[in-house]
XYZ file of N, CA, C and O in Angstrom:
644
model
N 99.447 123.510 64.596
C 100.090 122.607 65.524
C 101.585 122.638 65.255
O 102.029 122.449 64.130
N 102.424 122.879 66.299
C 103.864 122.963 66.090
C 104.461 121.605 65.728
O 103.968 120.559 66.147
N 105.512 121.633 64.950
C 106.218 120.418 64.564
C 107.406 120.255 65.512
O 108.161 121.191 65.754
N 107.562 119.059 66.073
C 108.669 118.782 66.990
C 109.978 118.698 66.235
O 110.025 118.214 65.103
N 111.035 119.148 66.864
C 112.365 119.035 66.279
C 112.919 117.646 66.569
O 112.597 117.028 67.577
N 113.786 117.161 65.692
C 114.448 115.886 65.933
C 115.589 116.148 66.906
O 116.402 117.050 66.717
N 115.643 115.373 67.987
C 116.695 115.544 68.987
C 118.021 114.997 68.454
O 118.073 114.333 67.421
N 119.086 115.261 69.182
C 120.420 114.811 68.776
C 120.497 113.292 68.667
O 121.281 112.761 67.915
N 119.665 112.570 69.424
C 119.710 111.119 69.409
C 118.803 110.534 68.323
O 118.597 109.330 68.266
N 118.229 111.363 67.447
C 117.371 110.872 66.393
C 115.932 110.640 66.818
O 115.143 110.096 66.064
N 115.556 111.022 68.009
C 114.206 110.849 68.524
C 113.505 112.203 68.486
O 114.114 113.223 68.786
N 112.256 112.225 68.086
C 111.514 113.480 68.056
C 111.339 114.033 69.459
O 110.993 113.295 70.387
N 111.611 115.334 69.608
C 111.390 115.990 70.891
C 109.925 115.838 71.266
O 109.038 115.997 70.430
N 109.682 115.466 72.488
C 108.318 115.268 72.963
C 107.846 113.833 72.888
O 106.779 113.503 73.399
N 108.636 112.958 72.264
C 108.262 111.542 72.185
C 108.321 110.911 73.570
O 109.201 111.215 74.379
N 107.386 110.026 73.855
C 107.377 109.304 75.130
C 108.333 108.131 75.013
O 108.164 107.264 74.151
N 109.349 108.108 75.880
C 110.366 107.062 75.830
C 110.061 105.898 76.766
O 110.421 104.760 76.481
N 109.446 106.189 77.899
C 109.045 105.135 78.827
C 108.005 105.670 79.795
O 107.927 106.868 80.048
N 107.208 104.738 80.350
C 106.177 105.078 81.330
C 106.249 104.054 82.452
O 106.318 102.848 82.203
N 106.254 104.536 83.696
C 106.142 103.659 84.870
C 105.030 104.214 85.745
O 104.800 105.424 85.795
N 104.335 103.312 86.437
C 103.200 103.742 87.239
C 103.050 102.844 88.459
O 103.423 101.666 88.417
N 102.507 103.402 89.528
C 102.251 102.643 90.742
C 100.932 103.109 91.347
O 100.568 104.291 91.233
N 100.232 102.183 91.997
C 98.944 102.487 92.601
C 98.961 102.095 94.077
O 99.500 101.045 94.440
N 98.358 102.944 94.903
C 98.246 102.710 96.340
C 96.767 102.713 96.706
O 96.053 103.670 96.391
N 96.299 101.652 97.360
C 94.884 101.566 97.728
C 94.675 101.510 99.238
O 93.549 101.378 99.693
N 95.748 101.633 100.008
C 95.617 101.589 101.460
C 95.532 102.992 102.042
O 95.937 103.976 101.418
N 95.024 103.079 103.250
C 94.906 104.350 103.957
C 96.276 104.805 104.449
O 97.050 104.009 104.982
N 96.586 106.083 104.260
C 97.803 106.690 104.789
C 97.369 107.796 105.739
O 96.510 108.614 105.397
N 97.936 107.828 106.933
C 97.648 108.908 107.879
C 98.953 109.579 108.275
O 100.023 108.978 108.222
N 98.844 110.841 108.644
C 100.016 111.590 109.067
C 99.638 112.601 110.135
O 98.512 113.100 110.151
N 100.573 112.895 111.009
C 100.349 113.878 112.058
C 100.143 115.261 111.456
O 100.657 115.564 110.376
N 99.389 116.091 112.143
C 99.132 117.459 111.685
C 100.437 118.210 111.476
O 101.372 118.078 112.267
N 100.504 118.971 110.384
C 101.629 119.856 110.087
C 102.962 119.135 109.873
O 104.021 119.728 110.027
N 102.908 117.849 109.502
C 104.120 117.069 109.249
C 104.027 116.496 107.840
O 103.013 115.914 107.469
N 105.095 116.652 107.048
C 105.115 116.060 105.711
C 105.103 114.545 105.843
O 105.917 113.969 106.560
N 104.181 113.898 105.136
C 103.995 112.453 105.203
C 104.202 111.853 103.819
O 103.655 112.349 102.838
N 105.006 110.775 103.742
C 105.204 110.070 102.482
C 103.907 109.378 102.085
O 103.291 108.686 102.900
N 103.505 109.559 100.819
C 102.284 108.926 100.313
C 102.631 107.770 99.387
O 102.215 106.640 99.607
N 103.399 108.038 98.332
C 103.742 107.020 97.344
C 105.032 107.453 96.654
O 105.291 108.655 96.503
N 105.848 106.473 96.247
C 107.078 106.804 95.527
C 107.281 105.815 94.387
O 106.693 104.728 94.368
N 108.129 106.223 93.441
C 108.340 105.431 92.239
C 109.689 105.803 91.637
O 110.095 106.966 91.684
N 110.375 104.814 91.050
C 111.680 105.032 90.419
C 111.566 105.045 88.902
O 110.725 104.340 88.338
N 112.442 105.826 88.286
C 112.592 105.828 86.833
C 114.061 106.091 86.526
O 114.732 106.834 87.248
N 114.574 105.459 85.467
C 115.948 105.688 85.027
C 115.889 106.265 83.619
O 115.657 105.535 82.652
N 116.053 107.594 83.483
C 116.005 108.205 82.151
C 117.093 107.634 81.248
O 118.187 107.304 81.705
N 116.783 107.538 79.963
C 117.740 106.998 79.001
C 118.639 108.073 78.399
O 119.639 107.751 77.776
N 118.274 109.347 78.579
C 119.042 110.466 78.030
C 119.102 111.604 79.052
O 118.122 111.871 79.730
N 120.219 112.315 79.092
C 120.309 113.455 80.007
C 119.428 114.612 79.549
O 119.066 115.471 80.347
N 119.075 114.644 78.284
C 118.226 115.722 77.770
C 116.729 115.468 78.019
O 115.901 116.342 77.760
N 116.405 114.295 78.507
C 114.996 113.948 78.733
C 114.382 114.758 79.866
O 115.070 115.208 80.791
N 113.084 114.917 79.785
C 112.296 115.484 80.866
C 111.472 114.352 81.468
O 111.269 113.320 80.829
N 111.038 114.524 82.708
C 110.183 113.534 83.354
C 108.877 114.219 83.720
O 108.870 115.199 84.481
N 107.792 113.711 83.149
C 106.463 114.215 83.492
C 105.957 113.395 84.661
O 105.801 112.169 84.563
N 105.736 114.074 85.793
C 105.253 113.443 87.019
C 103.764 113.765 87.132
O 103.383 114.935 87.118
N 102.939 112.718 87.239
C 101.490 112.912 87.344
C 100.973 112.105 88.531
O 101.397 110.965 88.730
N 100.079 112.711 89.301
C 99.459 111.954 90.386
C 97.987 112.290 90.486
O 97.535 113.353 90.087
N 97.257 111.342 91.031
C 95.866 111.559 91.417
C 95.680 110.881 92.763
O 96.241 109.804 93.005
N 94.947 111.531 93.659
C 94.798 111.002 95.014
C 93.550 111.573 95.666
O 92.871 112.425 95.091
N 93.256 111.124 96.870
C 92.168 111.650 97.690
C 92.743 112.087 99.028
O 93.399 111.291 99.708
N 92.513 113.340 99.393
C 92.926 113.852 100.692
C 91.682 114.186 101.497
O 90.697 114.656 100.939
N 91.758 113.999 102.822
C 90.686 114.558 103.640
C 90.938 116.042 103.752
O 92.065 116.503 103.579
N 89.903 116.807 104.011
C 90.060 118.252 104.050
C 89.704 118.835 105.403
O 90.173 119.889 105.743
N 88.836 118.211 106.152
C 88.559 118.551 107.539
C 88.556 120.012 107.918
O 88.948 120.356 109.019
N 88.150 120.910 107.034
C 88.113 122.323 107.370
C 89.467 123.006 107.328
O 89.597 124.157 107.715
N 90.503 122.324 106.881
C 91.853 122.886 106.836
C 92.509 122.565 105.502
O 92.099 121.653 104.791
N 93.571 123.299 105.182
C 94.296 123.087 103.928
C 95.064 121.776 103.930
O 95.535 121.325 104.966
N 95.201 121.198 102.754
C 96.111 120.079 102.538
C 97.150 120.560 101.533
O 96.812 121.121 100.505
N 98.430 120.356 101.848
C 99.525 120.709 100.944
C 100.133 119.444 100.376
O 100.195 118.425 101.061
N 100.579 119.511 99.129
C 101.245 118.379 98.489
C 102.492 118.875 97.790
O 102.557 120.025 97.347
N 103.488 118.001 97.696
C 104.704 118.335 96.973
C 105.310 117.072 96.379
O 105.032 115.959 96.833
N 106.139 117.268 95.359
C 106.871 116.187 94.715
C 108.348 116.340 95.064
O 108.905 117.434 94.943
N 108.953 115.247 95.488
C 110.385 115.220 95.758
C 111.075 114.348 94.716
O 110.518 113.350 94.266
N 112.280 114.778 94.317
C 113.154 113.948 93.487
C 114.392 113.658 94.306
O 115.102 114.565 94.724
N 114.640 112.380 94.565
C 115.782 111.955 95.379
C 115.865 112.730 96.692
O 116.928 113.142 97.128
N 114.716 112.969 97.311
C 114.649 113.570 98.634
C 114.555 115.081 98.677
O 114.380 115.655 99.744
N 114.670 115.758 97.546
C 114.600 117.220 97.524
C 113.348 117.664 96.771
O 113.038 117.134 95.707
N 112.651 118.654 97.318
C 111.434 119.134 96.677
C 111.757 119.792 95.346
O 112.651 120.618 95.245
N 111.008 119.402 94.302
C 111.170 120.030 92.995
C 110.004 120.959 92.698
O 109.989 121.617 91.657
N 109.030 121.029 93.589
C 107.848 121.850 93.348
C 107.755 123.029 94.305
O 106.737 123.689 94.353
N 108.796 123.328 95.055
C 108.740 124.434 95.999
C 109.051 125.765 95.363
O 109.696 125.850 94.331
N 108.541 126.828 95.957
C 108.888 128.182 95.539
C 108.791 129.088 96.745
O 108.185 128.741 97.758
N 109.390 130.246 96.642
C 109.343 131.206 97.737
C 109.241 132.598 97.151
O 109.929 132.927 96.198
N 108.374 133.395 97.710
C 108.215 134.771 97.263
C 107.820 135.641 98.432
O 106.786 135.417 99.047
N 108.655 136.595 98.779
C 108.362 137.445 99.925
C 108.338 136.624 101.196
O 109.281 135.912 101.500
N 107.238 136.705 101.945
C 107.137 135.943 103.185
C 106.350 134.646 102.986
O 105.925 134.015 103.944
N 106.166 134.244 101.729
C 105.373 133.051 101.433
C 106.278 131.955 100.892
O 107.059 132.173 99.992
N 106.186 130.774 101.463
C 106.855 129.596 100.935
C 105.792 128.543 100.735
O 104.991 128.302 101.619
N 105.785 127.910 99.577
C 104.799 126.882 99.299
C 105.481 125.726 98.612
O 106.596 125.862 98.118
N 104.821 124.602 98.548
C 105.452 123.388 98.059
C 104.604 122.678 97.023
O 104.302 121.521 97.156
N 104.202 123.360 95.991
C 103.504 122.687 94.923
C 102.034 122.997 94.893
O 101.618 123.932 94.251
N 101.251 122.224 95.619
C 99.803 122.368 95.540
C 99.218 122.539 96.928
O 99.573 121.846 97.866
N 98.298 123.489 97.044
C 97.534 123.677 98.277
C 96.075 123.507 97.922
O 95.556 124.226 97.073
N 95.443 122.533 98.545
C 94.029 122.290 98.305
C 93.229 122.995 99.380
O 93.543 122.874 100.556
N 92.198 123.726 98.983
C 91.365 124.446 99.932
C 90.567 123.506 100.800
O 90.411 122.328 100.505
N 90.046 124.038 101.871
C 89.288 123.223 102.808
C 87.849 123.048 102.347
O 87.330 123.815 101.549
N 87.213 122.039 102.874
C 85.794 121.829 102.663
C 85.027 122.791 103.557
O 85.538 123.265 104.563
N 83.777 123.052 103.201
C 82.932 123.897 104.051
C 82.617 123.190 105.352
O 82.414 123.812 106.387
N 82.607 121.865 105.331
C 82.283 121.068 106.506
C 83.444 121.063 107.484
O 84.595 121.172 107.104
N 83.157 120.887 108.745
C 84.224 120.761 109.737
C 84.585 119.294 109.941
O 85.422 118.974 110.764
N 83.973 118.402 109.188
C 84.229 116.973 109.327
C 85.642 116.635 108.884
O 86.080 117.036 107.822
N 86.354 115.865 109.685
C 87.691 115.440 109.280
C 87.624 114.309 108.271
O 88.649 113.832 107.821
N 86.421 113.889 107.897
C 86.268 112.814 106.920
C 85.943 113.354 105.529
O 85.881 112.600 104.585
N 85.700 114.657 105.416
C 85.408 115.220 104.101
C 86.606 115.038 103.184
O 87.735 115.236 103.594
N 86.385 114.674 101.942
C 87.506 114.374 101.067
C 87.515 115.185 99.793
O 86.490 115.705 99.361
N 88.689 115.310 99.205
C 88.859 115.978 97.922
C 89.703 115.096 97.022
O 90.749 114.595 97.438
N 89.261 114.922 95.800
C 90.050 114.215 94.803
C 90.950 115.236 94.125
O 90.492 116.307 93.725
N 92.226 114.917 94.002
C 93.210 115.859 93.473
C 94.038 115.172 92.385
O 94.493 114.041 92.575
N 94.214 115.841 91.266
C 95.112 115.377 90.211
C 96.017 116.541 89.828
O 95.558 117.678 89.736
N 97.280 116.256 89.610
C 98.212 117.310 89.215
C 99.367 116.687 88.450
O 99.553 115.469 88.455
N 100.125 117.547 87.792
C 101.294 117.101 87.059
C 102.394 118.152 87.153
O 102.128 119.321 87.375
N 103.626 117.686 86.971
C 104.787 118.563 87.031
C 105.812 118.041 86.029
O 106.115 116.846 86.016
N 106.358 118.918 85.188
C 107.369 118.540 84.212
C 108.746 118.883 84.775
O 109.087 120.053 84.949
N 109.522 117.851 85.055
C 110.837 118.011 85.673
C 111.927 117.853 84.622
O 111.764 117.132 83.638
N 113.050 118.539 84.832
C 114.220 118.444 83.952
C 115.416 117.990 84.783
O 116.248 118.799 85.196
N 115.533 116.681 85.035
C 116.571 116.211 85.963
C 117.988 116.182 85.405
O 118.940 116.104 86.171
N 118.171 116.192 84.074
C 119.494 116.147 83.438
C 120.332 114.994 83.990
O 121.465 115.183 84.427
N 119.755 113.796 83.975
C 120.421 112.646 84.574
C 120.017 111.362 83.856
O 118.916 111.257 83.325
N 120.932 110.390 83.875
C 120.590 109.038 83.426
C 120.715 108.053 84.593
O 120.702 106.847 84.393
N 120.817 108.576 85.801
C 120.827 107.739 87.003
C 119.390 107.462 87.432
O 118.468 108.192 87.074
N 119.205 106.409 88.221
C 117.877 106.100 88.738
C 117.415 107.227 89.647
O 118.145 107.665 90.540
N 116.209 107.702 89.396
C 115.617 108.799 90.160
C 114.403 108.281 90.927
O 113.611 107.511 90.385
N 114.271 108.713 92.167
C 113.107 108.359 92.980
C 112.240 109.592 93.145
O 112.689 110.603 93.692
N 111.013 109.506 92.646
C 110.034 110.578 92.819
C 109.059 110.158 93.903
O 108.616 109.007 93.937
N 108.739 111.092 94.794
C 107.870 110.796 95.924
C 106.824 111.886 96.070
O 107.147 113.075 95.966
N 105.583 111.473 96.303
C 104.513 112.401 96.647
C 104.427 112.463 98.157
O 104.347 111.430 98.821
N 104.465 113.682 98.690
C 104.274 113.906 100.119
C 103.104 114.855 100.314
O 102.793 115.656 99.427
N 102.475 114.760 101.467
C 101.366 115.653 101.796
C 101.399 115.974 103.281
O 101.990 115.247 104.083
N 100.764 117.080 103.633
C 100.551 117.421 105.045
C 99.262 118.210 105.147
O 98.846 118.883 104.194
N 98.614 118.081 106.282
C 97.383 118.822 106.534
C 97.615 119.726 107.729
O 98.200 119.311 108.725
N 97.165 120.966 107.589
C 97.330 121.925 108.674
C 96.377 121.610 109.810
O 95.208 121.323 109.597
N 96.884 121.653 111.010
C 96.143 121.594 112.274
C 95.626 120.207 112.657
O 95.702 119.840 113.821
N 95.108 119.425 111.722
C 94.523 118.131 112.081
C 95.221 116.995 111.331
O 96.038 117.225 110.453
N 94.877 115.756 111.675
C 95.471 114.573 111.074
C 95.219 114.527 109.570
O 94.130 114.821 109.102
N 96.246 114.144 108.817
C 96.141 113.949 107.371
C 95.590 112.551 107.097
O 96.032 111.575 107.706
N 94.622 112.476 106.187
C 94.123 111.186 105.710
C 94.231 111.171 104.191
O 93.703 112.052 103.525
N 94.904 110.149 103.657
C 95.016 109.962 102.214
C 94.315 108.652 101.871
O 94.475 107.657 102.568
N 93.541 108.666 100.812
C 92.734 107.530 100.357
C 91.510 107.300 101.239
O 90.977 106.210 101.287
N 91.068 108.305 101.922
C 89.775 108.285 102.599
C 88.986 109.403 101.942
O 89.320 110.573 102.089
N 87.962 109.056 101.187
C 87.383 110.039 100.280
C 86.070 110.670 100.710
O 85.696 111.694 100.180
N 85.325 110.085 101.633
C 84.056 110.711 102.000
C 83.518 110.107 103.279
O 84.075 109.159 103.814
N 82.399 110.639 103.745
C 81.751 110.126 104.940
C 81.966 111.028 106.133
O 82.728 111.985 106.091
N 81.279 110.726 107.215
C 81.394 111.545 108.418
C 82.043 110.798 109.569
O 82.367 111.383 110.584
N 82.221 109.500 109.429
C 82.920 108.708 110.441
C 83.783 107.678 109.736
O 83.644 107.449 108.538
N 84.618 107.027 110.508
C 85.477 105.994 109.921
C 84.656 104.854 109.345
O 85.080 104.174 108.420
N 83.471 104.640 109.879
C 82.653 103.512 109.446
C 81.969 103.735 108.107
O 81.602 102.773 107.443
N 81.728 104.991 107.713
C 81.030 105.197 106.440
C 81.874 105.904 105.381
O 81.374 106.287 104.350
N 83.168 106.056 105.637
C 84.005 106.671 104.612
C 84.362 105.633 103.557
O 84.421 104.440 103.829
N 84.576 106.104 102.353
C 84.899 105.216 101.247
C 86.388 105.304 100.943
O 86.984 106.365 101.058
N 86.960 104.190 100.546
C 88.380 104.165 100.235
C 88.684 104.848 98.924
O 87.875 104.838 98.002
N 89.858 105.440 98.835
C 90.297 106.091 97.605
C 91.467 105.341 96.997
O 91.949 104.355 97.538
N 91.909 105.824 95.863
C 93.050 105.233 95.158
C 94.016 106.357 94.812
O 93.605 107.408 94.314
N 95.288 106.131 95.062
C 96.343 107.072 94.680
C 97.174 106.431 93.581
O 97.580 105.277 93.705
N 97.420 107.189 92.514
C 98.244 106.705 91.417
C 99.351 107.718 91.146
O 99.096 108.920 91.084
N 100.564 107.228 90.985
C 101.714 108.048 90.607
C 102.252 107.481 89.297
O 102.517 106.280 89.200
N 102.373 108.336 88.282
C 102.857 107.922 86.973
C 104.009 108.822 86.554
O 103.921 110.050 86.703
N 105.073 108.220 86.024
C 106.237 108.954 85.536
C 106.410 108.630 84.055
O 106.391 107.457 83.673
N 106.591 109.664 83.246
C 106.814 109.485 81.807
C 108.124 110.166 81.421
O 108.292 111.355 81.691
N 109.016 109.424 80.792
C 110.227 110.034 80.249
C 109.871 110.595 78.877
O 109.362 109.899 78.005
N 110.154 111.890 78.692
C 109.835 112.611 77.461
C 111.136 113.044 76.814
O 111.986 113.674 77.457
N 111.318 112.729 75.517
C 112.537 113.120 74.807
C 112.649 114.642 74.748
O 111.681 115.342 74.473
N 113.848 115.149 75.062
C 114.101 116.580 75.051
C 114.634 117.056 73.726
O 114.870 116.324 72.804
């Protein structure tokens, strides 16, 4: 097991300096092929050398089409990449075998960001579903009447650099 180095501020690298978390239990819907805000949360790092571990868990409907998710910091995507003719934004969840727009997938992911800032930062989870309406926090069922509600959680951890 590696030993952490002591940072310039006297704190061990990798130490958790603060944790903030938020939970969303309401239904979020979004138009097809449009990025939709799901949940956001603020954190103010105490050191410019700190990293921010962004973690989320949520439920997306899958309706036979892909669901894409991305993390934004102060309005700009930090999880995007581009290679050749492909541009993606973090996570793409595959579709369900069913054509039901009520089919759901539970998704958890994390991203380690290096913001180099001690200003208040706003992290936001966004999602979009290709072709059909996006449903967040609707986890199962075949109609609106028998689907079960989901929970979305966004957690931010400041990690000493």
